[in-house]
mmCIF file of C-alpha atoms in Angstrom:
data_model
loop_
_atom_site.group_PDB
_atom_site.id
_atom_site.type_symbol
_atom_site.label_atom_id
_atom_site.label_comp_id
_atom_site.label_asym_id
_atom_site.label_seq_id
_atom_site.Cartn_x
_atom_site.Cartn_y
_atom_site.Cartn_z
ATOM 1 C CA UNK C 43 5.921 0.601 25.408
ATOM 2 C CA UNK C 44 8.872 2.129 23.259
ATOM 3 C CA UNK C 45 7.738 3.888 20.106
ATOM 4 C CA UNK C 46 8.785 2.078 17.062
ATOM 5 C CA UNK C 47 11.929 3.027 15.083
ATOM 6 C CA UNK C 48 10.605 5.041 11.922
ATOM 7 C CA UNK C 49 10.614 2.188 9.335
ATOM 8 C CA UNK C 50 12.801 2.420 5.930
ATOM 9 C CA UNK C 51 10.721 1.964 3.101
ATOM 10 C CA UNK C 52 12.270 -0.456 0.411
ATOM 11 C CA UNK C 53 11.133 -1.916 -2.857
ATOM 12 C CA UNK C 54 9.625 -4.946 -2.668
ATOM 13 C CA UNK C 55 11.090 -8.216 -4.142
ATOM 14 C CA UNK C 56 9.849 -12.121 -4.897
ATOM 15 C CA UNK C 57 11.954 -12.288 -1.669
ATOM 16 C CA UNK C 58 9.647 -10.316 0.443
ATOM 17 C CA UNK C 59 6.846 -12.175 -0.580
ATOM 18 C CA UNK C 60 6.713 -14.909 2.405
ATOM 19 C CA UNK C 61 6.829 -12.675 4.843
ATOM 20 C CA UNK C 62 4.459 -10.077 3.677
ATOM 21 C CA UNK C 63 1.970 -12.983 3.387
ATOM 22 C CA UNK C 64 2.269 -13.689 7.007
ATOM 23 C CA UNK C 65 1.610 -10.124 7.687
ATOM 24 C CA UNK C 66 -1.389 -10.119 5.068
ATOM 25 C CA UNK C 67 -2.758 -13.040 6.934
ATOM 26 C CA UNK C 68 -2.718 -11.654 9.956
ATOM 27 C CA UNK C 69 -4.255 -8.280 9.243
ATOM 28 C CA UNK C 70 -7.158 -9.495 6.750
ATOM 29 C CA UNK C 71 -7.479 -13.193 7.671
ATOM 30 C CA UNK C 72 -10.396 -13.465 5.510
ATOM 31 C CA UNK C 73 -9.833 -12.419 2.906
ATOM 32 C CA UNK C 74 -6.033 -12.327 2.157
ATOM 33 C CA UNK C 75 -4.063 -12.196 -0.954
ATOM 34 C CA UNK C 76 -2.852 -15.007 -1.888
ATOM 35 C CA UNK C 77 0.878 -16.121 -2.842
ATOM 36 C CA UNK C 78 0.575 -15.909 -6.720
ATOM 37 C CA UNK C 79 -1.616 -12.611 -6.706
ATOM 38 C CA UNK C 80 1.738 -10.898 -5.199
ATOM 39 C CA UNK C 81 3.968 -12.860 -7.810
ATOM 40 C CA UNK C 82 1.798 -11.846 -10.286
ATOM 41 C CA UNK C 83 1.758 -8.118 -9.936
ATOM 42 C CA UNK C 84 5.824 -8.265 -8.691
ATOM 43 C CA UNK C 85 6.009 -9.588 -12.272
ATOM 44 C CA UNK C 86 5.068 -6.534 -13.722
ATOM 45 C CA UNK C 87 7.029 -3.679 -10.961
ATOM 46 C CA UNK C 88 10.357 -4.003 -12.746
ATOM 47 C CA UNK C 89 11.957 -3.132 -15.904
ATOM 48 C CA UNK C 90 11.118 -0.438 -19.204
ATOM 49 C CA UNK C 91 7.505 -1.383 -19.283
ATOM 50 C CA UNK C 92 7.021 -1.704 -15.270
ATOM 51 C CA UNK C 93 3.085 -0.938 -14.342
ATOM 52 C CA UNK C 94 2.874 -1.612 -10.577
ATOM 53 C CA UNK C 95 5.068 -0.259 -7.331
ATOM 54 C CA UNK C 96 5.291 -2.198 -4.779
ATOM 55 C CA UNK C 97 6.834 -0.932 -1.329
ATOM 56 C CA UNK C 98 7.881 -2.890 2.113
ATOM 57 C CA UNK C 99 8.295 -1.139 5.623
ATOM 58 C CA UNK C 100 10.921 -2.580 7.769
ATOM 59 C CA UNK C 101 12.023 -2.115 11.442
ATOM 60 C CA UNK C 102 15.705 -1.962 11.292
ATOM 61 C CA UNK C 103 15.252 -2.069 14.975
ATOM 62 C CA UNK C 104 14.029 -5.741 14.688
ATOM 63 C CA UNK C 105 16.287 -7.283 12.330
ATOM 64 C CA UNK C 106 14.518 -5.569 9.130
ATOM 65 C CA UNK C 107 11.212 -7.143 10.092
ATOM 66 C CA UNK C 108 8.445 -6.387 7.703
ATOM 67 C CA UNK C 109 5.931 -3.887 9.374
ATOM 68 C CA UNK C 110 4.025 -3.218 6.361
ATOM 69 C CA UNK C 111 4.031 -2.983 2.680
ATOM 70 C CA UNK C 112 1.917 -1.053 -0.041
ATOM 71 C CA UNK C 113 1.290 -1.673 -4.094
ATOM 72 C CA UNK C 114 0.114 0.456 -7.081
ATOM 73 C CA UNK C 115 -0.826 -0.531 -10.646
ATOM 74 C CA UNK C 116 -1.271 1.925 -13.184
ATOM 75 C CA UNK C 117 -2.828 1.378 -16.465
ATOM 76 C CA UNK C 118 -3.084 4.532 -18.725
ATOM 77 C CA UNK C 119 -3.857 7.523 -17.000
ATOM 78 C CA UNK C 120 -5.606 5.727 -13.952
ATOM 79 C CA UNK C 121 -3.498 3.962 -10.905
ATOM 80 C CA UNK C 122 -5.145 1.767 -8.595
ATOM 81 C CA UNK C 123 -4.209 1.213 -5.012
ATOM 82 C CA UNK C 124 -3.825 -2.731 -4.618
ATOM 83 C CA UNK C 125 -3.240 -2.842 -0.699
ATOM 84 C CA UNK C 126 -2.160 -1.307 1.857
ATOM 85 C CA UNK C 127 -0.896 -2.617 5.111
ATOM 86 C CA UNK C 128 0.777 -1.882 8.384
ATOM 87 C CA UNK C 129 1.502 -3.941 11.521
ATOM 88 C CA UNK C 130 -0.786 -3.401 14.617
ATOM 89 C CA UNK C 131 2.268 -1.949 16.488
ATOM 90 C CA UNK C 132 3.070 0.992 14.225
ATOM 91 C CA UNK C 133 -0.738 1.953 14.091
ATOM 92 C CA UNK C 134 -0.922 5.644 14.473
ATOM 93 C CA UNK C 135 3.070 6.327 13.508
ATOM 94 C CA UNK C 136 2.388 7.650 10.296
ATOM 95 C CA UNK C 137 3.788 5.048 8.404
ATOM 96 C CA UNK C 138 0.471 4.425 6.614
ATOM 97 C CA UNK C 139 0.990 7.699 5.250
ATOM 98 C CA UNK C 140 3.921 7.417 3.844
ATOM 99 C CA UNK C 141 3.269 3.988 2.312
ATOM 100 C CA UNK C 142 0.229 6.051 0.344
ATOM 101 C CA UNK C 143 2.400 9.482 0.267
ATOM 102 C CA UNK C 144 4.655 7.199 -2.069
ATOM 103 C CA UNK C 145 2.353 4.994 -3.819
ATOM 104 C CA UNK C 146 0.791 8.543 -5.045
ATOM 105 C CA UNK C 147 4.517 9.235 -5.953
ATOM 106 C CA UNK C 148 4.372 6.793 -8.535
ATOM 107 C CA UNK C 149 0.858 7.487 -9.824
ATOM 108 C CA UNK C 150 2.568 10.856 -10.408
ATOM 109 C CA UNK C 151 5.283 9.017 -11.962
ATOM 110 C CA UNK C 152 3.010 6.822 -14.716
ATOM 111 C CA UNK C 153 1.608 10.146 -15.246
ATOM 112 C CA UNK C 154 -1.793 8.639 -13.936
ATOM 113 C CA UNK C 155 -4.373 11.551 -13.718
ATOM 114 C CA UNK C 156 -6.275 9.821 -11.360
ATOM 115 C CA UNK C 157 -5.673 7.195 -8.685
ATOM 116 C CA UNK C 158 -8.694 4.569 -7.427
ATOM 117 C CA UNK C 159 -9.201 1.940 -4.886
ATOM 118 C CA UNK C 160 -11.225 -0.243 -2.698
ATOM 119 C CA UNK C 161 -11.543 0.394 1.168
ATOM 120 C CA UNK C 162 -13.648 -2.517 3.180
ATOM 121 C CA UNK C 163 -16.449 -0.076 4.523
ATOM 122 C CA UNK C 164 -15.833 -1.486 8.548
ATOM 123 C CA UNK C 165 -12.242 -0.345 8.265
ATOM 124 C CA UNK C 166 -12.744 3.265 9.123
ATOM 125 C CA UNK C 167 -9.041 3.985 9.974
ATOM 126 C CA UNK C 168 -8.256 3.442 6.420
ATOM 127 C CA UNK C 169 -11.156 5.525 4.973
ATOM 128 C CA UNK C 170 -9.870 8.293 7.508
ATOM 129 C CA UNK C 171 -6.057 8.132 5.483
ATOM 130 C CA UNK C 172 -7.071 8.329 2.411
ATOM 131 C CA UNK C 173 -9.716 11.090 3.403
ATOM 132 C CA UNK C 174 -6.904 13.253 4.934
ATOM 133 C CA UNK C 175 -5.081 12.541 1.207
ATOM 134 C CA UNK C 176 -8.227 13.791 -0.429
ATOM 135 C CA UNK C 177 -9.886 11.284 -1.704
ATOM 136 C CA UNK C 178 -13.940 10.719 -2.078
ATOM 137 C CA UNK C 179 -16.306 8.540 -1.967
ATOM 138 C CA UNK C 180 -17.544 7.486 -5.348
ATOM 139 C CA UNK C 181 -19.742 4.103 -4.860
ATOM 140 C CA UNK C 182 -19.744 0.852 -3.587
ATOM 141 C CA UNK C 183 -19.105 -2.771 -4.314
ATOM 142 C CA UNK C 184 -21.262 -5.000 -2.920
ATOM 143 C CA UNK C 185 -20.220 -8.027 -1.308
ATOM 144 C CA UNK C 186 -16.503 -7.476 -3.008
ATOM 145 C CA UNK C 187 -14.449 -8.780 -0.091
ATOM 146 C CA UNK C 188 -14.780 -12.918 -0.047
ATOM 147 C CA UNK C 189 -15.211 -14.550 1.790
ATOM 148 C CA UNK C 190 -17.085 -12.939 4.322
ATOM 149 C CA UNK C 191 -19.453 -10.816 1.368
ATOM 150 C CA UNK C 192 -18.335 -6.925 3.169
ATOM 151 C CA UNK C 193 -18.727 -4.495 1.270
ATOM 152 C CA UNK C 194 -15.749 -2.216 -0.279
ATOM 153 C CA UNK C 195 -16.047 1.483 -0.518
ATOM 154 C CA UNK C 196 -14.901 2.827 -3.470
ATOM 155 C CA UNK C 197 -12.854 5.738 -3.361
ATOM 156 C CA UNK C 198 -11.141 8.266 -6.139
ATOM 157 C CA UNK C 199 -8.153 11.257 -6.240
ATOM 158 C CA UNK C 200 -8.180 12.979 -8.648
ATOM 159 C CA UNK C 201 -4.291 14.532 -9.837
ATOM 160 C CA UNK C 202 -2.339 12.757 -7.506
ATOM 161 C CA UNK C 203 0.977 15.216 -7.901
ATOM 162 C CA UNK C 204 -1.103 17.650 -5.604
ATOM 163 C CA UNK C 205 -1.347 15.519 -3.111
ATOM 164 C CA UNK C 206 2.611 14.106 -2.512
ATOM 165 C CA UNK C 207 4.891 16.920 -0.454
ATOM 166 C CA UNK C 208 8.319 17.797 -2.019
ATOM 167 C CA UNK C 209 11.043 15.700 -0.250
ATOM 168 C CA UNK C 210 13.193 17.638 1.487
ATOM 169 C CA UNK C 211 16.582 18.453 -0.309
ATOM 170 C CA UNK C 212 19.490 15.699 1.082
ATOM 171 C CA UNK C 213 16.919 13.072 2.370
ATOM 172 C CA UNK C 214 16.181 10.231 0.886
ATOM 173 C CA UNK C 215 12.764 8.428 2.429
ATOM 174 C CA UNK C 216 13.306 5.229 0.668
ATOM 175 C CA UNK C 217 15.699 2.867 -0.240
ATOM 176 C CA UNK C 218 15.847 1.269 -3.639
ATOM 177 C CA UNK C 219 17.180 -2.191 -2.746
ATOM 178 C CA UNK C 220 17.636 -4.307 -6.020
#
């Protein structure tokens, strides 16, 4: 197997939407988002009052295919982590790294002194990320992903801006495309 062309991350548009979902429903086919929860929070990632980020990963390799995708909201000083996702083929490339190294970019950016969010509590690959970002283990949520009633473990960093490296001067790791 060929290792995967380093993705370019890009900002997510209405036009991303259809095949993120196919993506989505692949990786959590129980309990994925739905078409209008994405619309919904891409309805409030643009413009002067803008509250969420939302990111895509795409292969360039494969005709800009979609290999995963990441979204923040951010209401006062606290930012929650809405998803995170990454195709099955760039597992263990890093790539869900820098989906969360940017999402805590723009925590840093709503000034957010604290970021939050849910992790199913079978999905220890994910609780390893964010554990290597420094988050903890605050509580649980019983029964919070539907429908198969698994729990979510609920996870907290505080100060986010320690957290997300300086880019290095003359590279850009994402592209703005809008």
């Amino acid at each position: 197997m060929t290792e995967p062309v380093n993705p370019v991350l890009r900002e997510m548009r209405w036009w991303h939407i259809e095949p993120v979902l196919e993506l989505e429903k692949d990786l959590f086919p129980e309990d994925a988002w739905s078409r209008g929860m994405f619309w919904s929070d891409l309805a409030h990632a643009r413009g002067p009052a803008a509250t969420r980020r939302y990111l895509i990963a795409v292969d360039t390799a494969e005709d800009d295919r979609i290999v995963g995708y990441a979204g923040l909201a951010a209401a006062g000083d606290l930012a929650d982590v809405q998803t995170i996702a990454v195709a099955r083929g760039h597992w263990g490339t890093g790539l869900g790294g820098r989906l969360l190294t940017e999402l805590l970019r723009a925590a840093t950016a709503f000034e957010c002194a604290e970021v939050m969010l849910e992790c199913r509590i079978d999905n220890v690959r994910a609780q390893k990320l964010y554990e290597r970002f420094g988050f903890e283990a605050i509580g649980f949520r019983r029964g919070y992903y539907q429908p198969g009633n698994v729990d979510a473990l609920v996870m907290r960093l505080t100060d986010p801006s320690r957290q997300v490296p300086t880019p290095v001067q003359g590279t850009q790791e994402t592209e703005n495309n809008g």
